Coordinates of C-alpha atoms and ligand atoms in Angstrom, one line a residue:
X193 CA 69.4 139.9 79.1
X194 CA 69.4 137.8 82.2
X195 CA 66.4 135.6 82.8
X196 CA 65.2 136.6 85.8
X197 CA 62.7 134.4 88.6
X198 CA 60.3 135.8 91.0
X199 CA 58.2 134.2 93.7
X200 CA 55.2 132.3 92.3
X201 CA 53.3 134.7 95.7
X202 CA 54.6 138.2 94.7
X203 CA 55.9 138.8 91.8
X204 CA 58.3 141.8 92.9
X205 CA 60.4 139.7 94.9
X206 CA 62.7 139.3 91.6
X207 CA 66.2 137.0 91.6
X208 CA 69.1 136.2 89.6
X209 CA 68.9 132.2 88.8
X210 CA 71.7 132.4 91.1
X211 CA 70.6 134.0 93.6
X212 CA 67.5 131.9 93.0
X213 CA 69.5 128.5 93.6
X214 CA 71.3 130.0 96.8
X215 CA 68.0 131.3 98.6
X216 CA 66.3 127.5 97.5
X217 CA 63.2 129.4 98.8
X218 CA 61.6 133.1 98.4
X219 CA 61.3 133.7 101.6
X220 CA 57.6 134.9 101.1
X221 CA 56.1 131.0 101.6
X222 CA 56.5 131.4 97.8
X223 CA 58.8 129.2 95.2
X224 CA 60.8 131.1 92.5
X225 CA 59.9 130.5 89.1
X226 CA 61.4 132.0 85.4
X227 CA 59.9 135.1 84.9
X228 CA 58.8 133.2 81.2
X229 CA 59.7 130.8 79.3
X230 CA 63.0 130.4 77.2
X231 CA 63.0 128.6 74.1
X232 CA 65.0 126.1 72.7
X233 CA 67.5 127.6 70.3
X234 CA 69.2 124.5 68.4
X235 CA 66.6 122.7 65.6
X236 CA 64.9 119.9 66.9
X237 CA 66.5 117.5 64.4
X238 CA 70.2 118.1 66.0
X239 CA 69.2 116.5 69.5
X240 CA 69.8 113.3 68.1
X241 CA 73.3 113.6 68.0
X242 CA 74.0 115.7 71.4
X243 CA 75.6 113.5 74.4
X244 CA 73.8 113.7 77.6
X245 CA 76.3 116.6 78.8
X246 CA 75.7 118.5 75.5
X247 CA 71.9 118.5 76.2
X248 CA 72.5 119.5 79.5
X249 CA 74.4 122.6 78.1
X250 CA 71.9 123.5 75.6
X251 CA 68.9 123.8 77.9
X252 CA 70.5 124.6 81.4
X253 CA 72.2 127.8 80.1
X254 CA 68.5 128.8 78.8
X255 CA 67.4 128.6 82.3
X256 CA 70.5 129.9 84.2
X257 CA 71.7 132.7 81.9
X258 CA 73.6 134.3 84.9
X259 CA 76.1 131.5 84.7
X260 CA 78.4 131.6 82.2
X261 CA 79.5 129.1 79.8
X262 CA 82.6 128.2 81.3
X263 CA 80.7 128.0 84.8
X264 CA 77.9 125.6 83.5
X265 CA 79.9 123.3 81.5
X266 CA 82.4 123.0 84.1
X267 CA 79.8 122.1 86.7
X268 CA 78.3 119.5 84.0
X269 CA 81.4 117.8 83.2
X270 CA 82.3 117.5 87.1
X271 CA 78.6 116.4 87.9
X272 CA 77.7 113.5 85.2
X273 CA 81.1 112.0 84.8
X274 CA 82.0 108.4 86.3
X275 CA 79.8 108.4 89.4
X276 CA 77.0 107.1 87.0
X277 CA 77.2 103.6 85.7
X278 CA 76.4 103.7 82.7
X279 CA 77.9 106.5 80.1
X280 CA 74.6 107.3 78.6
X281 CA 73.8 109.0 82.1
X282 CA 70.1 108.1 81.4
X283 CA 69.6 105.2 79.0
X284 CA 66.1 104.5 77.3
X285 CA 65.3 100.7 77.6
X286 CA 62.4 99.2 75.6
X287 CA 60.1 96.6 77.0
X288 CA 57.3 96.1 74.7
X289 CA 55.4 99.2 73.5
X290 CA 57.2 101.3 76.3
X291 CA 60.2 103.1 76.8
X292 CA 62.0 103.0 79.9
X293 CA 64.0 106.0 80.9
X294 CA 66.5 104.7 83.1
X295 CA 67.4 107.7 85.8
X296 CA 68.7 105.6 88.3
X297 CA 72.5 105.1 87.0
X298 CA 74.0 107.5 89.9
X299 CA 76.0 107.0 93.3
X300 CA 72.3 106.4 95.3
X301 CA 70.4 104.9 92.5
X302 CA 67.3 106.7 92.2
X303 CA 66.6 109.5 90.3
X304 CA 67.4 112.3 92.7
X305 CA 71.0 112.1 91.8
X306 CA 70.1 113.3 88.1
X307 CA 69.9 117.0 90.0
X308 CA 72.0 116.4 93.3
X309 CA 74.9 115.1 91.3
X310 CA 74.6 119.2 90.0
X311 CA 73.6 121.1 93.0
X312 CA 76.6 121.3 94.8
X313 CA 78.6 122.8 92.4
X314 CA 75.6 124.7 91.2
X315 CA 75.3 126.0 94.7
X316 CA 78.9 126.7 95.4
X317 CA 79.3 128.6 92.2
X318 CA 76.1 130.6 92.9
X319 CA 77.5 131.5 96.0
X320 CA 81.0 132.7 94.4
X321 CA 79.3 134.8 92.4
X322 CA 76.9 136.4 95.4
X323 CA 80.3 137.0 97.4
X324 CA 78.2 134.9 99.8
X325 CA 80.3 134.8 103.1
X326 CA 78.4 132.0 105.3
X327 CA 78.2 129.1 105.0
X328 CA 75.5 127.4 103.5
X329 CA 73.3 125.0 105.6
X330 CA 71.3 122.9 103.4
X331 CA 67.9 121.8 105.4
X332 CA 66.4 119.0 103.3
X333 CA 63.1 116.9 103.9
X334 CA 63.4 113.1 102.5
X335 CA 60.8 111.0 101.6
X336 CA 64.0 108.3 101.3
X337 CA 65.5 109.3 98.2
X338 CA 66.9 113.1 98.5
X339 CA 68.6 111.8 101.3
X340 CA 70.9 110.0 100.3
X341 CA 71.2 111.9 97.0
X342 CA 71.7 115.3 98.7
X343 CA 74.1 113.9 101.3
X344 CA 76.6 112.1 98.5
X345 CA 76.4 115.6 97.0
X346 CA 77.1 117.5 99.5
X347 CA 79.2 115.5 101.8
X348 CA 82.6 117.5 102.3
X349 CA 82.0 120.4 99.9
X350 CA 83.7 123.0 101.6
X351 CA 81.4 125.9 102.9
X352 CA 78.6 123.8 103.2
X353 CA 76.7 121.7 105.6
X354 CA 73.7 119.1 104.7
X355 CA 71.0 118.3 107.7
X356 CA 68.2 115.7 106.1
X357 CA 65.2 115.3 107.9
X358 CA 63.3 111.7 107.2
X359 CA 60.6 110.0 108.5
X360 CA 62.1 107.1 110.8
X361 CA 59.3 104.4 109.9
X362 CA 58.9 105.8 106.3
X363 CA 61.6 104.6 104.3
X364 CA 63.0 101.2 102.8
X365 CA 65.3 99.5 104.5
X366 CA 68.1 100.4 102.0
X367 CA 67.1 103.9 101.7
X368 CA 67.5 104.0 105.9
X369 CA 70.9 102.3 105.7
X370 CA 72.9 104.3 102.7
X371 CA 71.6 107.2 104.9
X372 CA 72.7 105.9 108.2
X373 CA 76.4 105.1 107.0
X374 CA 76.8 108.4 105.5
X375 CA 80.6 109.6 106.1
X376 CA 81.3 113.6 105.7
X377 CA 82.2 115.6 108.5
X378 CA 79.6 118.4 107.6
X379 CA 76.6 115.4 107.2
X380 CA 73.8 115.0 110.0
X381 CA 70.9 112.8 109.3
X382 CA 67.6 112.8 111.8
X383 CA 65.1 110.4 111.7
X384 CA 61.3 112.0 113.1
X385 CA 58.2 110.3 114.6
X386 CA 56.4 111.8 111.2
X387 CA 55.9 111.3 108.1
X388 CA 57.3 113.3 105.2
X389 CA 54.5 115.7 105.2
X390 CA 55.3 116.4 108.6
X391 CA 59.2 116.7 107.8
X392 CA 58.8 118.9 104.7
X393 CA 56.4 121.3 106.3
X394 CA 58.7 121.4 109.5
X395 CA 61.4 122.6 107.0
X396 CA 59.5 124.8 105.4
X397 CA 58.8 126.6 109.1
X398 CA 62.2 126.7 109.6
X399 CA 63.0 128.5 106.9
X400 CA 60.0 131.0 107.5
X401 CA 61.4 131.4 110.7
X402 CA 63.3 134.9 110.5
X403 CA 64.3 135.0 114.4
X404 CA 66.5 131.9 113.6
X405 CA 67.7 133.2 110.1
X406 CA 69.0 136.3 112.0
X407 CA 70.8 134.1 114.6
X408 CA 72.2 131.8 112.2
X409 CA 73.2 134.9 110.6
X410 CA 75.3 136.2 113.3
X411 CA 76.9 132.7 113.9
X412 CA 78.4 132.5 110.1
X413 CA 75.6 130.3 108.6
X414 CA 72.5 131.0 105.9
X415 CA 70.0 128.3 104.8
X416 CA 69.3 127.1 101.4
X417 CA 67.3 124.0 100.3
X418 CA 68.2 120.7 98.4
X419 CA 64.5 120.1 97.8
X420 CA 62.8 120.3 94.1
X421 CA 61.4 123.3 95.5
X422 CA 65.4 124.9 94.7
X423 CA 64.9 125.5 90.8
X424 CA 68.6 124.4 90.7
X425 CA 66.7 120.9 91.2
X426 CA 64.5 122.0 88.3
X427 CA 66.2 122.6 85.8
X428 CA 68.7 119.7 85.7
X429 CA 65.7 117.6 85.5
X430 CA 64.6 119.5 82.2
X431 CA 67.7 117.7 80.4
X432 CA 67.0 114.3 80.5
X433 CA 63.1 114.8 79.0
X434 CA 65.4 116.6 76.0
X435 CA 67.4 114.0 76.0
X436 CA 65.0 111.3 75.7
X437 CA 63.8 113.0 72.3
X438 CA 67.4 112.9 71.2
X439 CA 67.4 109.1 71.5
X440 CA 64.0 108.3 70.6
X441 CA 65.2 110.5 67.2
X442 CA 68.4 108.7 66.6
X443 CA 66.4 105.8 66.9
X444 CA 64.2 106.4 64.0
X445 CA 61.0 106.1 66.5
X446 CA 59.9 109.6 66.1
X447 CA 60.7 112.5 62.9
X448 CA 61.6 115.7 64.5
X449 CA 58.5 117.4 65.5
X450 CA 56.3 114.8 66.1
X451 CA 55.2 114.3 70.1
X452 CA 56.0 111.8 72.6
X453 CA 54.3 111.2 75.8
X454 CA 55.3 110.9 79.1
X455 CA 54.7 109.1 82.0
X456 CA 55.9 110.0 85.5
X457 CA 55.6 108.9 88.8
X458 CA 55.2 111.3 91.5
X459 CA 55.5 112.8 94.5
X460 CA 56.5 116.3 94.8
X461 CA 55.4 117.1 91.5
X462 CA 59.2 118.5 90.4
X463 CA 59.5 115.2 88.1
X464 CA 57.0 115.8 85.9
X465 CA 57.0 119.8 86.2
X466 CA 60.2 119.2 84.8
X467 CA 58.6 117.6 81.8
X468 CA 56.2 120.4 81.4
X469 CA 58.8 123.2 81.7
X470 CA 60.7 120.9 78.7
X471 CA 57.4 121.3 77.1
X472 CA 57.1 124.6 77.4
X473 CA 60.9 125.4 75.9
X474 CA 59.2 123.9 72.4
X475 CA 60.1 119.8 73.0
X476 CA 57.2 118.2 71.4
X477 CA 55.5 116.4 74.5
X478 CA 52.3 115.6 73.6
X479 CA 50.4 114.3 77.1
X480 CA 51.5 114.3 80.6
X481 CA 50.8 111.6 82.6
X482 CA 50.8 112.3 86.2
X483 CA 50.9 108.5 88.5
X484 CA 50.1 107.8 91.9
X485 CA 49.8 105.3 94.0
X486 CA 47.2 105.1 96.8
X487 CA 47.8 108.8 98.1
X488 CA 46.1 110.0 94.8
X489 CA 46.0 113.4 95.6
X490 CA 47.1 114.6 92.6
X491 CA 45.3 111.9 90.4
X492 CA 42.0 113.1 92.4
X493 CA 43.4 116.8 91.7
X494 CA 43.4 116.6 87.7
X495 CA 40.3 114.7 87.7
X496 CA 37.9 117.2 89.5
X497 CA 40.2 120.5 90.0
X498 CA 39.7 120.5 93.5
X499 CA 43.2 119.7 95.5
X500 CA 42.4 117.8 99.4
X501 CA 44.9 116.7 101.4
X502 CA 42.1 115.8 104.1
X503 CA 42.2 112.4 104.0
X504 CA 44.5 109.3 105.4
X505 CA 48.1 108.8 104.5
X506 CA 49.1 105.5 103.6
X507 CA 52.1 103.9 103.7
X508 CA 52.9 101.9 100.3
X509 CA 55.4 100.1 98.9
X510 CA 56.7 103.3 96.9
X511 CA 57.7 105.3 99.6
X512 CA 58.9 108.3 97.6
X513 CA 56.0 108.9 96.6
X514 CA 53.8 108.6 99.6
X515 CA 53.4 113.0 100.0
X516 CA 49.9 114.4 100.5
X517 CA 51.4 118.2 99.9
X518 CA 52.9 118.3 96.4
X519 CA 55.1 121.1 96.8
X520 CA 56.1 121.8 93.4
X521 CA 52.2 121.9 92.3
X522 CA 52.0 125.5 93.8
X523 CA 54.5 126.4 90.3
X524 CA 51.6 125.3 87.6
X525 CA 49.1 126.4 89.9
X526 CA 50.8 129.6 89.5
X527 CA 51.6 129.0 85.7
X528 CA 47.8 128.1 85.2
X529 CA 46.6 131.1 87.1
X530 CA 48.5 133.2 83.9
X531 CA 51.2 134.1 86.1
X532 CA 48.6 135.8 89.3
X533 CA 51.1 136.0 92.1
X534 CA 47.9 137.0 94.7
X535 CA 45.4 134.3 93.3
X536 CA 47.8 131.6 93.9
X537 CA 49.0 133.0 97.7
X538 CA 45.2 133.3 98.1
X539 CA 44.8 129.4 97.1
X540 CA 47.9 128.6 99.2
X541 CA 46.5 129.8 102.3
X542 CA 43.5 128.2 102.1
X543 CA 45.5 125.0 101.5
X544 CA 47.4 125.9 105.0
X545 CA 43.8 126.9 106.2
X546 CA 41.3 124.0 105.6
X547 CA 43.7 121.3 103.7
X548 CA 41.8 122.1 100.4
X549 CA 41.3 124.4 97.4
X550 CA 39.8 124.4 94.1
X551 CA 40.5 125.8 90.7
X552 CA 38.7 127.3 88.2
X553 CA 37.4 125.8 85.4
X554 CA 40.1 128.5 83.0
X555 CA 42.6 127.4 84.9
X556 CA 42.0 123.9 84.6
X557 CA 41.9 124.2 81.0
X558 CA 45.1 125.7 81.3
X559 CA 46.6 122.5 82.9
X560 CA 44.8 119.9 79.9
X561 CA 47.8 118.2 78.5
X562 CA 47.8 117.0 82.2
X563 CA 46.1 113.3 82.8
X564 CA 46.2 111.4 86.6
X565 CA 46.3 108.0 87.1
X566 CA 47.0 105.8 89.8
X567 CA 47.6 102.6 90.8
X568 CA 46.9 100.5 94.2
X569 CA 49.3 98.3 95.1
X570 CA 48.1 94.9 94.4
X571 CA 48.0 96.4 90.5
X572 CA 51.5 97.7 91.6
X573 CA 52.8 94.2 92.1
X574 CA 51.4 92.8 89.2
X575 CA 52.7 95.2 86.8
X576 CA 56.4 94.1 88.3
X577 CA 55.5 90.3 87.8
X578 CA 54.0 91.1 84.4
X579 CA 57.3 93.0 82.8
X580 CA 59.3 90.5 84.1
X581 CA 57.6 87.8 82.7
X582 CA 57.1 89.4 79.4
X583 CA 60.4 91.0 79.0
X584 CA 62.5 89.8 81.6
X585 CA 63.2 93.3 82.9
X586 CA 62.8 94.3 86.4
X587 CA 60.6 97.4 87.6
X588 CA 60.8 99.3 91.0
X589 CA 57.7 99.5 92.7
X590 CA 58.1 103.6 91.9
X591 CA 58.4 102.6 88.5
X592 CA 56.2 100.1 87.9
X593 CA 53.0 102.1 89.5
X594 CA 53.8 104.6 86.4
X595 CA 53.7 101.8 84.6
X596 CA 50.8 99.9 85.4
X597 CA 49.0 103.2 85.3
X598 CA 50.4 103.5 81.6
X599 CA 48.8 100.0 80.9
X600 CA 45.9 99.7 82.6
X601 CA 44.8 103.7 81.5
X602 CA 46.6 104.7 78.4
X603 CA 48.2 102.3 75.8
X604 CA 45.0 101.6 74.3
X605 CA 44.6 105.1 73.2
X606 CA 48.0 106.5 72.9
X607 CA 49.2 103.7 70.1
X608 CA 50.9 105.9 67.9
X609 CA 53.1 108.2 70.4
X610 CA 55.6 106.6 72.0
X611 CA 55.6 106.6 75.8
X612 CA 58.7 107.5 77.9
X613 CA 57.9 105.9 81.4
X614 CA 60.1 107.9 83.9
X615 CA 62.4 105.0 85.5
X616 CA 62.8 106.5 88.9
X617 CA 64.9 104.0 90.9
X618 CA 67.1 100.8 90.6
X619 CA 64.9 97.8 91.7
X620 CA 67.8 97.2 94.3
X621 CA 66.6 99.9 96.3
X622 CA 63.3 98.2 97.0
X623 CA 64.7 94.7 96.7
X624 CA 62.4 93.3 99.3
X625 CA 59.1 94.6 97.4
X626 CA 60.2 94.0 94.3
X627 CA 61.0 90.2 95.0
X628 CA 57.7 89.7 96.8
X629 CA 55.8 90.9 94.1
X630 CA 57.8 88.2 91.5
X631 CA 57.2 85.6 93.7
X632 CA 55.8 85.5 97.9
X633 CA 58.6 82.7 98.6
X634 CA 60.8 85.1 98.9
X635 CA 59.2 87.0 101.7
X636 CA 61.1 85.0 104.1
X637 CA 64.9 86.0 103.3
X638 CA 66.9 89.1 104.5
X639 CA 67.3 92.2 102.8
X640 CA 70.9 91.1 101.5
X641 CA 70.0 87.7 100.4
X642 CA 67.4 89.3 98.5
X643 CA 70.0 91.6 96.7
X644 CA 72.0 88.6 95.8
X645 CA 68.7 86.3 94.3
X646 CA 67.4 89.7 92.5
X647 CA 70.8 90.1 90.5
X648 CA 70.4 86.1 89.5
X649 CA 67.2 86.5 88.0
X650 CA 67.5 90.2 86.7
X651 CA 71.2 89.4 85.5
X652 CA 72.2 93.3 85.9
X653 CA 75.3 93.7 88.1
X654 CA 74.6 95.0 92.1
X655 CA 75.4 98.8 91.5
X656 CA 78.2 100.2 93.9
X657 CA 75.8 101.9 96.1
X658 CA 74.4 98.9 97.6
X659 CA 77.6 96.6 97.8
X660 CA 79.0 100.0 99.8
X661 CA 76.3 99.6 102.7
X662 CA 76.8 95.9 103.2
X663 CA 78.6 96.1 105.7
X664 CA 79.3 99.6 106.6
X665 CA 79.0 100.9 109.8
X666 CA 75.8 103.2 111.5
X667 CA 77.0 106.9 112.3
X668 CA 73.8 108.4 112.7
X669 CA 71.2 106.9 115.0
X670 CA 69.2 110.5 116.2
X671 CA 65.5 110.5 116.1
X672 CA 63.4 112.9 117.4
X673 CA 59.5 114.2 117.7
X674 CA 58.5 116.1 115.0
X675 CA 59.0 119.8 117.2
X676 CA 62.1 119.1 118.0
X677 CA 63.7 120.0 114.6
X678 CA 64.5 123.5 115.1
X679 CA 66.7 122.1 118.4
X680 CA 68.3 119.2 116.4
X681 CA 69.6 122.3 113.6
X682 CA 70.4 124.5 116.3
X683 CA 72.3 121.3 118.2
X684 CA 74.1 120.5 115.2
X685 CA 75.5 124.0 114.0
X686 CA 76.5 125.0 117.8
X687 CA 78.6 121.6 118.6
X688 CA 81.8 122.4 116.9
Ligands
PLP111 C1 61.3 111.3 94.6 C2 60.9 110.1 93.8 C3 59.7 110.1 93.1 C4 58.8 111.3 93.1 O1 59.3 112.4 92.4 P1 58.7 113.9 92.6 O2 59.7 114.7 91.8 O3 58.8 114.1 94.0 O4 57.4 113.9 92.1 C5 59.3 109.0 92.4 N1 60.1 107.9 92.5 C6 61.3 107.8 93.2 C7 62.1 106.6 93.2 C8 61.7 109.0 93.9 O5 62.9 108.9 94.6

């Protein structure tokens, strides 16, 4: 029997994980999630000896049952092959009493490729299968990372087309340029006079809007979404928390059975609902820690059970991460409501309403292997300066707020588990924080100068991605206003 997902605001609007991957949203302001929860079927003990493509095999066709087994392994073998690095996919490295799970081995170096190396073929098989006839317009928000991700994905898959939305002074300099010099015929990129907040929820009204679906409709052309709010973002991100076991079992560090904790820092929330939803398929995770940096909305969130967004947005040196509207938090909201469709449409719309809602204290009990931290950015810094001194091993400023959030909150009480510290994104990509934060000389040279003095004192090679956008050339130089975005789709689709 096919696992089926409905909309965590009505639970009648049922899909097929296909169909689920191809709509990206459910159309109802709702996100689709499994209708329950599948278990693992292989012993515990045998993960130690699965490759990363195995484990992706054993827990994606839990989740997409629709697929069949020649589909799924032929969109995993074509998906994590020689685009990563490194032929673990996602290595653990140990500094100290950490582990380091390395997600940043793909073509744009942060851990969105983990999914968006999948999705396209994920997609394009869904939409086989659908007899789907348009093509498929993928609208995406960025807070810098999706980007890029969902454009190297997507660039020249035939039947598709990628916009990304991202917020013109919000991103790193790298992330801005590998989005800028994009090639694909099919690819448009728009910067907006916003921040991601304001690109994601413009999205989001563009796919509410049902005059424009009907339109696009006519032209050829249906929307689907390359956000973590697609559950074909999901699940791929279930795999590598399996994975992680795997290792830390073949390692000796753990017997089968016993827990590890995890660390995670986020945005969106689909990172570390990925680890809960690994959890919930019977991997032994004992506590989930959720990190923030100064938009602690989330950290604030698990400490009181009252979710505010009314309050300022600050720019930090984690970019990815700077999101005041966790989209993917409306799924354990949901889960933690016991699966109440209407009490979790009635807390979204108070969200929309007044910027704020609050859970009950049964609900918040649901949600208790949950803990928030968070980390400001002077502690930020330090973390980077401290595990490179220690270990000589060089964080991202993503990374090391998880991190330092780890140390400064957690160690002391977690001796005996091992923590896994999700390792979201090569320090290349935020070379210029990263290097201020070892040492303020540094402040003074260019972004590229930077790159080179980082790979002296890290000693890993420069990954492909950023010796690609050296010197390649701008294609895309819109930006608009933040109301302008249903012109700039409409622009793009019309000018052929
Ligand atoms: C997207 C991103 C995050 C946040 O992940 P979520 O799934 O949105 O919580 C953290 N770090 C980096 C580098 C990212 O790109």
């Amino acid at each position: 029997m096919n696992l089926m997902y409905n909309s965590t605001r009505n639970v009648d609007n049922r899909v097929t994980a296909s169909q689920a991957i191809l709509k990206g949203l459910a159309g109802d302001g709702g996100l689709f999630v499994p209708e329950r929860f599948p278990e693992l079927d292989i012993p515990l003990e045998s993960l130690s000896g699965l490759s990363y493509q195995e484990t992706a095999y054993a827990v994606m066709k839990l989740f997409l049952s629709d697929y069949t087994e020649q589909e799924l392994k032929d969109c995993i073998s074509r998906a994590y092959d020689d685009k990563f690095d490194n032929r673990e996919i996602a290595p653990l490295h140990r500094a100290g009493d950490a582990w380091y799970l390395e997600l940043f081995h793909g073509a744009t170096i942060a851990f969105k490729d983990m999914a968006l190396s999948i999705l396209p073929y994920l997609m394009t098989t869904a939409a086989r299968k659908n007899h789907e006839t348009h093509d498929i317009v993928i609208l995406t928000a960025t807070s810098g990372d999706t980007g890029k991700a969902a454009l190297a994905g997507f660039a020249d898959v035939p039947g598709t087309k990628i916009i990304v939305f991202y917020p013109k002074d919000g991103v790193s300099a790298v992330q801005e340029k590998q989005m800028v010099t994009q090639k694909g015929d099919n690819t448009c990129e728009i910067g907006i006079r916003g921040n991601f907040d304001d690109a994601q929820t413009g999205v989001k009204r563009l796919f509410s809007d049902r005059a424009l679906e009907e339109e696009l409709l006519r032209d050829g052309f249906c929307f689907s979404s390359a956000n973590s709010i697609n559950i074909g973002r999901l699940v791929p991100q279930i795999v590598y928390y399996v994975y992680s076991y795997g290792h830390l079992l073949s390692e000796g560090v753990i017997a089968a059975g016993e827990p590890m904790n995890v660390v995670v820092p986020t945005g969106n929330f689909g990172n570390i609902l990925a680890a809960f939803y690994a959890k919930k398929i019977g991997l032994p995770i004992g506590k989930l820690i959720c990190a923030s940096n100064e938009n602690k909305v989330l950290y604030d969130f698990f400490q009181t059970g009252v979710y505010d967004r009314n309050r300022e947005f600050v720019l930090t040196s984690s970019p990815s991460m700077d999101i005041l509207i966790s989209s993917n938090l409306e799924r354990l909201i949901y889960h933690a409501a016991g699966g109440d469709a209407s009490r979790n449409a009635s807390l979204m719309r108070e969200l929309l309403l007044t910027g704020r809602y609050s859970v009950t204290a049964e609900m918040k009990a649901a949600i208790k292997d949950f803990s928030g931290g968070y980390a400001t950015e002077e502690q930020t810094f330090a973390e980077i300066r401290r595990v490179y001194e220690q270990y000589d091993y060089v964080l991202d400023t993503h990374t090391a707020v998880a991190s330092s959030v780890y140390h400064t909150g957690f160690a002391q009480d977690c001796k005996n588990t091992p923590a896994v510290i999700a390792s979201t994104a090569s320090p290349y990509k935020f070379a210029r924080s990263v290097m201020a934060a070892i040492d303020e000389k540094y402040s003074v040279m260019d972004d590229f100068a930077l790159i080179d003095e980082l790979h002296r004192l890290a000693g890993t090679p420069v990954p492909r991605a950023i010796e690609e956008i050296r010197n390649a050339p701008v294609l895309h130089d819109t930006v608009i206003e933040k109301d302008e975005m249903e012109m700039a789709v409409r622009h793009f689709l019309r000018k052929e």
